[in-house]
Short mmCIF file of C-alpha atoms in Angstrom, two decimals:
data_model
loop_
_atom_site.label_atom_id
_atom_site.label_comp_id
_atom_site.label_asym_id
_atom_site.label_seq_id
_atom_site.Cartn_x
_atom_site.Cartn_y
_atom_site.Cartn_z
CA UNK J 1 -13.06 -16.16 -3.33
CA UNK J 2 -12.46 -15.39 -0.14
CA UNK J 3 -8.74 -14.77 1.69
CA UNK J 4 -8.92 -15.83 5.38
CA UNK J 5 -5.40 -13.65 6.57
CA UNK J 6 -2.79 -15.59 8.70
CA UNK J 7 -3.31 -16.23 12.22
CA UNK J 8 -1.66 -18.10 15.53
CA UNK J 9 -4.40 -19.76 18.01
CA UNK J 10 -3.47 -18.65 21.79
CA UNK J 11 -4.97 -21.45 23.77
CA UNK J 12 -3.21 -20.38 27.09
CA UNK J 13 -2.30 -17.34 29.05
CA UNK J 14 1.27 -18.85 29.09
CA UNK J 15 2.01 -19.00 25.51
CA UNK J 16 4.18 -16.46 23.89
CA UNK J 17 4.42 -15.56 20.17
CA UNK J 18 7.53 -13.49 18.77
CA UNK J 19 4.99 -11.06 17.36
CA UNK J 20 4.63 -9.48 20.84
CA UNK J 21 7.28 -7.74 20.48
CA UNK J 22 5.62 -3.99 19.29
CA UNK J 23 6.65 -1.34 21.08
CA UNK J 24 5.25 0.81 24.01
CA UNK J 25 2.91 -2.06 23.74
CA UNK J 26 2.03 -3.76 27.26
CA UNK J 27 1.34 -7.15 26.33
CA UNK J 28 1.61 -8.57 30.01
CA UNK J 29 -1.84 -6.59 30.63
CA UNK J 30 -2.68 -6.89 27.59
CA UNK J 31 -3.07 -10.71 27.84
CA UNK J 32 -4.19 -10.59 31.38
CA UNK J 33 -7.30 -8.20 30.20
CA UNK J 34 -8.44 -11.58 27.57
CA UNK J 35 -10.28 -14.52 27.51
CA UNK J 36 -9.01 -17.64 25.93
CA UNK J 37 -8.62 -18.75 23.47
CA UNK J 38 -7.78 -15.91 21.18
CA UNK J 39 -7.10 -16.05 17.80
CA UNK J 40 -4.76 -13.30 16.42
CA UNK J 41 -5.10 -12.61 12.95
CA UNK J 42 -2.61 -10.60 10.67
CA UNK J 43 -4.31 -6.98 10.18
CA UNK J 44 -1.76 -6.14 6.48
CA UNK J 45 -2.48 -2.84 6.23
CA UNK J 46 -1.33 -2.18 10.19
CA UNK J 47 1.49 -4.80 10.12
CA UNK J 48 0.60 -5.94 13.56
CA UNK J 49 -0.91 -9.46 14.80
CA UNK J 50 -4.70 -8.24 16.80
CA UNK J 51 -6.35 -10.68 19.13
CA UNK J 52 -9.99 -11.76 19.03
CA UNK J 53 -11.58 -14.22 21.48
CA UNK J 54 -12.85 -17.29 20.24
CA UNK J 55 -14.55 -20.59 21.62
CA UNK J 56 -13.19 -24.21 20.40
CA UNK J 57 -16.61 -24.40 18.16
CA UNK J 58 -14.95 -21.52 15.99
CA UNK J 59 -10.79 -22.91 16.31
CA UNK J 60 -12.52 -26.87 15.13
CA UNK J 61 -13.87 -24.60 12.30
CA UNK J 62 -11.34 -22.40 11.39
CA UNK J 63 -8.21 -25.17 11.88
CA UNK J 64 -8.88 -27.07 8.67
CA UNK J 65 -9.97 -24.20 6.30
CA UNK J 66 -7.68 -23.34 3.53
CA UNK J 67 -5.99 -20.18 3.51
CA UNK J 68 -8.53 -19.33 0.08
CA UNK J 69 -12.21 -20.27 0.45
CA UNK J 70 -15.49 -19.96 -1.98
CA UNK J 71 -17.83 -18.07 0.02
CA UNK J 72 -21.00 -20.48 -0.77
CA UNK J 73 -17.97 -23.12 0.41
CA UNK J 74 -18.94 -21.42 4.05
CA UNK J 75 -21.73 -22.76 6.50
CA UNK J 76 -24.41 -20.52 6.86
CA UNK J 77 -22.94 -17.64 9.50
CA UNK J 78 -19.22 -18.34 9.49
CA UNK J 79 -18.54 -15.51 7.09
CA UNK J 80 -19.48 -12.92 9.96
CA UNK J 81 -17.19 -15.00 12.20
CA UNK J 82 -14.83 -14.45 10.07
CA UNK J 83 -15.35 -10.89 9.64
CA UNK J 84 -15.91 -10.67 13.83
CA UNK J 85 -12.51 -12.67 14.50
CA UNK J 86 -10.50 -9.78 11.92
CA UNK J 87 -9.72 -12.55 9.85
CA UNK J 88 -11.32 -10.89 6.58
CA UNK J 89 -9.56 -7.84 4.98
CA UNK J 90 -12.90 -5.36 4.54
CA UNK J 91 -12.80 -2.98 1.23
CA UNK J 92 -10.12 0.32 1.66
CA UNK J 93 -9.55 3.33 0.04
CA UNK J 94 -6.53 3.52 -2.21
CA UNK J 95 -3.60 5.65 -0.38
CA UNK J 96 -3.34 7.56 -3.17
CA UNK J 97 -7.13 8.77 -2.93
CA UNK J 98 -6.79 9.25 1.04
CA UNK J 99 -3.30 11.60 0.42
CA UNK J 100 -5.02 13.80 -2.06
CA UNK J 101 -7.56 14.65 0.16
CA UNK J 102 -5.34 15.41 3.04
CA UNK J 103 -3.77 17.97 0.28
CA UNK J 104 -7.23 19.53 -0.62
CA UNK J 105 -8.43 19.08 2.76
CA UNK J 106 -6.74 19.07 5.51
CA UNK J 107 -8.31 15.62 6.11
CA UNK J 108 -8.26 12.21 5.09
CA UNK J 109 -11.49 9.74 5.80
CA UNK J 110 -9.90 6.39 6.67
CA UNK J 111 -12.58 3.77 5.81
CA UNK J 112 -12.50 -0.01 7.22
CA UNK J 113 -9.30 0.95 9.00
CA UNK J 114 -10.29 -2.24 10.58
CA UNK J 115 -13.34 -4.26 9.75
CA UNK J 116 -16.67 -2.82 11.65
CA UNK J 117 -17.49 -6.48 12.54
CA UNK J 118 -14.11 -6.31 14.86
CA UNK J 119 -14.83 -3.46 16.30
CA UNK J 120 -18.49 -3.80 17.18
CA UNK J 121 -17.69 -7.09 18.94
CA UNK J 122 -13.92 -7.66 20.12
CA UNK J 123 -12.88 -3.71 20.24
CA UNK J 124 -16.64 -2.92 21.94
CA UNK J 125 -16.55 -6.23 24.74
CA UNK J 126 -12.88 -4.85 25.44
CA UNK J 127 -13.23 -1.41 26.60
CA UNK J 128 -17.17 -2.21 28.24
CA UNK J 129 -16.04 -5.33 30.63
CA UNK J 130 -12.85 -2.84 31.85
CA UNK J 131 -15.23 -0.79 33.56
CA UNK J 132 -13.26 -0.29 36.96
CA UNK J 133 -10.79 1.66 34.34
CA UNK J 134 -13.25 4.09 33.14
CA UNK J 135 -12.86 7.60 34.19
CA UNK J 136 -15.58 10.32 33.90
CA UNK J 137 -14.94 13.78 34.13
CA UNK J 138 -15.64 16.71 32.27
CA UNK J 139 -13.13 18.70 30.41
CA UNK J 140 -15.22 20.81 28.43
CA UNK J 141 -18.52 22.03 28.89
CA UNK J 142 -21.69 20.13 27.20
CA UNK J 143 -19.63 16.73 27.00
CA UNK J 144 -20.73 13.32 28.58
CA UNK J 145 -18.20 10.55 28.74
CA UNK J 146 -16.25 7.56 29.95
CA UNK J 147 -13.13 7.37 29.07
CA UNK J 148 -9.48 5.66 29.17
CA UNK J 149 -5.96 6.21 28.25
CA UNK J 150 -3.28 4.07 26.25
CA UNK J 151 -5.65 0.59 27.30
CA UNK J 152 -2.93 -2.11 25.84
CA UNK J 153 -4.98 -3.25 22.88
CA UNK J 154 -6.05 0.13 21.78
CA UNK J 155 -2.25 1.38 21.71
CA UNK J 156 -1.41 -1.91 19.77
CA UNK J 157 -3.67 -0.95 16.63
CA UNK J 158 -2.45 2.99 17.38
CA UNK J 159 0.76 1.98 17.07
CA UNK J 160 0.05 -0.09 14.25
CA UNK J 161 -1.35 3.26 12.55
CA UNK J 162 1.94 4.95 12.75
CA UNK J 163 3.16 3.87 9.42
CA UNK J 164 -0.15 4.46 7.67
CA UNK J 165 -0.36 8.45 8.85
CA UNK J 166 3.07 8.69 7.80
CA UNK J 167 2.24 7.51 4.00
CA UNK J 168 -0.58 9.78 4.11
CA UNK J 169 0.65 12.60 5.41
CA UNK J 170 4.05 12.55 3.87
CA UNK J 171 6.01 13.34 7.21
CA UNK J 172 7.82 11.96 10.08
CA UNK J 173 5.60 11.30 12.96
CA UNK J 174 5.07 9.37 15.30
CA UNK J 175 2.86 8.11 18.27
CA UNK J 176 1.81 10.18 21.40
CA UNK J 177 -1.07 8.65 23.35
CA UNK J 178 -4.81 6.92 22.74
CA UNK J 179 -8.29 7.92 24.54
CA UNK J 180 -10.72 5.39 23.70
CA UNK J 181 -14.08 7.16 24.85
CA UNK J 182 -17.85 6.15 25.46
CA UNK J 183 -20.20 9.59 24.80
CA UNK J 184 -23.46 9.35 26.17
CA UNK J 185 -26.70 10.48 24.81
CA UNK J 186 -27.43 14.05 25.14
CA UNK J 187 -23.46 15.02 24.96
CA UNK J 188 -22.14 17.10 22.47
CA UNK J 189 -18.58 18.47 21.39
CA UNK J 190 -17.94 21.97 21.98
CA UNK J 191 -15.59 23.11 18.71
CA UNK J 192 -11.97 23.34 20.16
CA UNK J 193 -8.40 22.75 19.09
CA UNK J 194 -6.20 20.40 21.13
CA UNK J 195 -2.99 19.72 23.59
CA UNK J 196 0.75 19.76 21.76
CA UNK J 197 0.30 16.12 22.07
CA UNK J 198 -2.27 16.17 19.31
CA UNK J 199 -0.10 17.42 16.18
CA UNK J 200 -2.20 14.94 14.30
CA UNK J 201 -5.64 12.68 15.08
CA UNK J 202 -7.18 10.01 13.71
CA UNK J 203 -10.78 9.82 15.58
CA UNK J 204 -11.83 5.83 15.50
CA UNK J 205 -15.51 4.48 15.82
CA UNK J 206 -15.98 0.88 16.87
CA UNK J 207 -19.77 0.81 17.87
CA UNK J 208 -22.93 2.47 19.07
CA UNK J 209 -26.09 1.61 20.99
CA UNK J 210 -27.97 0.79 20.13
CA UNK J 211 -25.93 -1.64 17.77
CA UNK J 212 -27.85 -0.94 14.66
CA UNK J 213 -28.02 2.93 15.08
CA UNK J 214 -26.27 5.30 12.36
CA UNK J 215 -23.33 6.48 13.77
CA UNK J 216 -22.88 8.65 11.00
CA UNK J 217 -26.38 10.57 12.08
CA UNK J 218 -23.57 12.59 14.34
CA UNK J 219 -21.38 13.59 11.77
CA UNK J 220 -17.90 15.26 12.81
CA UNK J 221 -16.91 18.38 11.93
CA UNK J 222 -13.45 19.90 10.72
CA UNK J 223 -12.39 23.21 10.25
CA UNK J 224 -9.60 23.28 8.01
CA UNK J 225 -9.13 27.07 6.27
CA UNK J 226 -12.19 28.40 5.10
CA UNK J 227 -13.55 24.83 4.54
CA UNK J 228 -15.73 22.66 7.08
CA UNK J 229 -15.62 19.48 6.79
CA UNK J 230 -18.94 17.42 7.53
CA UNK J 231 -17.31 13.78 8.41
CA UNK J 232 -19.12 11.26 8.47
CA UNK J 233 -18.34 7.69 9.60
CA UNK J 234 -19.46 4.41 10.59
CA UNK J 235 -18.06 1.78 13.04
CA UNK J 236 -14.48 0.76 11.49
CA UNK J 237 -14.16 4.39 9.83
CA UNK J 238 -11.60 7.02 11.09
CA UNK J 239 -10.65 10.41 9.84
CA UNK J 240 -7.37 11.72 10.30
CA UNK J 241 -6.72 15.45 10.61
CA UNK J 242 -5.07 18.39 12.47
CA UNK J 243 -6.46 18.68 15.99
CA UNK J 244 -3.95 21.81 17.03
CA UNK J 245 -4.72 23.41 13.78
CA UNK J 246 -8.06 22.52 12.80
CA UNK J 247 -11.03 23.49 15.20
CA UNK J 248 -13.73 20.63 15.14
CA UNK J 249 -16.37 19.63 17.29
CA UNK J 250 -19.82 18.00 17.16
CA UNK J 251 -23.24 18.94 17.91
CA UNK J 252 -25.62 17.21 20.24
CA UNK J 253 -26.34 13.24 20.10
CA UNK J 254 -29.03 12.29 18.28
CA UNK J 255 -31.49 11.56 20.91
CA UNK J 256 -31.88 8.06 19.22
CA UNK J 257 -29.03 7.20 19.81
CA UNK J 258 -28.00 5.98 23.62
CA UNK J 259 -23.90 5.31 23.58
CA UNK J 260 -20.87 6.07 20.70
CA UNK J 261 -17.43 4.49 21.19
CA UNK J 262 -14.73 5.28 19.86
CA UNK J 263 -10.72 6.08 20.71
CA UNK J 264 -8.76 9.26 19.69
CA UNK J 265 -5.21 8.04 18.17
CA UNK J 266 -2.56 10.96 18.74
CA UNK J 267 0.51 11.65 16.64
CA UNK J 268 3.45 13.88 17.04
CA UNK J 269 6.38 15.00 14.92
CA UNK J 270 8.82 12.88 14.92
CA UNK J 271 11.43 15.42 16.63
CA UNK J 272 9.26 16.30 19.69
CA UNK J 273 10.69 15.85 22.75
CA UNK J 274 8.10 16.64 25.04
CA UNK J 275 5.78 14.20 27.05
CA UNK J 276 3.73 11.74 25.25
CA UNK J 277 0.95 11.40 27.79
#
């Protein structure tokens, strides 16, 4: 069987749900920067209500579907609807299994933190069609990017996370800033540690192109102790670890591979009282 999570349909700019109510979350741009209508679906493990754009083909669909469904119940294709609109919960890791390997670590690999289909479509569209946002500059040598800070539906799922890093790492944190990022082919990611404002990381991947490309062909890697880590993930994975402890950094882009995206999620202690930017 399969569970299709709650959801509201958003026909309008002008309607207003009492779920938009998370904080240091601008959901004034955040609603100007979609199209309607959106469906926002229920993401459990986050406790937050995302957004995906749909058409009325999909809401005529989706409106008379019970909350439980047989999946051979489905028309051919509406499953990876589904799956695109974050109404399916993808397969997780236990939190038990992701806090013992932040103990033997230093890490903890974070898989499905939201379903790949979701990112590769809604996440992907988002941070593309916001072009006039993008910045590009060059903060350490070798690296070739677009990037921008706290967009409004990137800091919804990071603040989402907040909870989550706290249950895995066992301490009070809580959020700093995002970076969602596009790397371009031929970059790479000199080993470094980080800013004050990057206690702890969780490093996101919502796509690649081309689509089909292995994103985990340019694995991560985490120095943590005498241990490297080799991490590698797919779109909808995310690894959480140390970036003012741990030195990591990539090697060069696999030449077969033309764009990564992705967004850094930053996390202080709970006690700092320093900027969050």
């Amino acid at each position: 069987m399969i569970y299709i999570r709650p959801y509201h349909i958003q026909e309008t700019r002008q309607q207003g749900f009492d779920f938009f109510n998370v904080p240091r979350v601008d959901y004034d741009a955040l609603l100007d920067q979609l199209h309607f209508p959106v469906v926002w679906a229920y993401e459990d493990t986050l406790g937050v209500w995302l957004p995906a754009e749909a058409d009325y083909d999909f809401i005529n669909f989706l409106r008379p579907l019970p909350n439980t469904i047989r999946n051979d119940a489905l028309p051919k294709g509406r499953f990876q609807q589904l799956c695109r609109m974050g109404l399916i919960t993808p397969p997780r890791r236990t939190l038990a299994e992701m806090q013992e390997e932040a103990r033997s670590h230093g890490i903890a690999i974070i898989r499905n933190l939201l379903h790949p289909d979701y990112c590769k479509s809604m996440l992907k569209s988002y941070y593309y069609r916001n072009e006039h946002l993008h910045d590009r500059w060059k903060d350490l040598e070798g690296i070739k990017r677009t990037s921008v800070n706290n967009m409004p539906l990137m800091r919804l799922i990071h603040q989402g996370t907040e909870g989550l890093v706290k249950a895995i790492l066992g301490e009070d944190i809580k959020t700093s800033y995002s970076f969602a990022s596009s790397y371009e082919s031929g970059t790479t990611l000199p080993a470094h540690t980080d800013r004050p404002q990057c206690v702890y990381n969780i490093s996101f991947l919502l796509g690649s192109d081309p689509c089909d490309a292995r994103l985990s062909d340019w694995p991560f890697f985490i120095k943590h102790g005498e241990l490297t880590n080799r991490v590698e993930l797919e779109a909808g994975d995310g690894v959480l670890y140390s970036g003012v402890r741990d030195l990591h950094w990539r090697d060069m882009m696999p030449t077969k591979i033309a764009h990564t995206l992705g967004v850094f999620f930053h996390y202080v202690a709970g006690s700092f009282t320093g900027s969050l930017d």
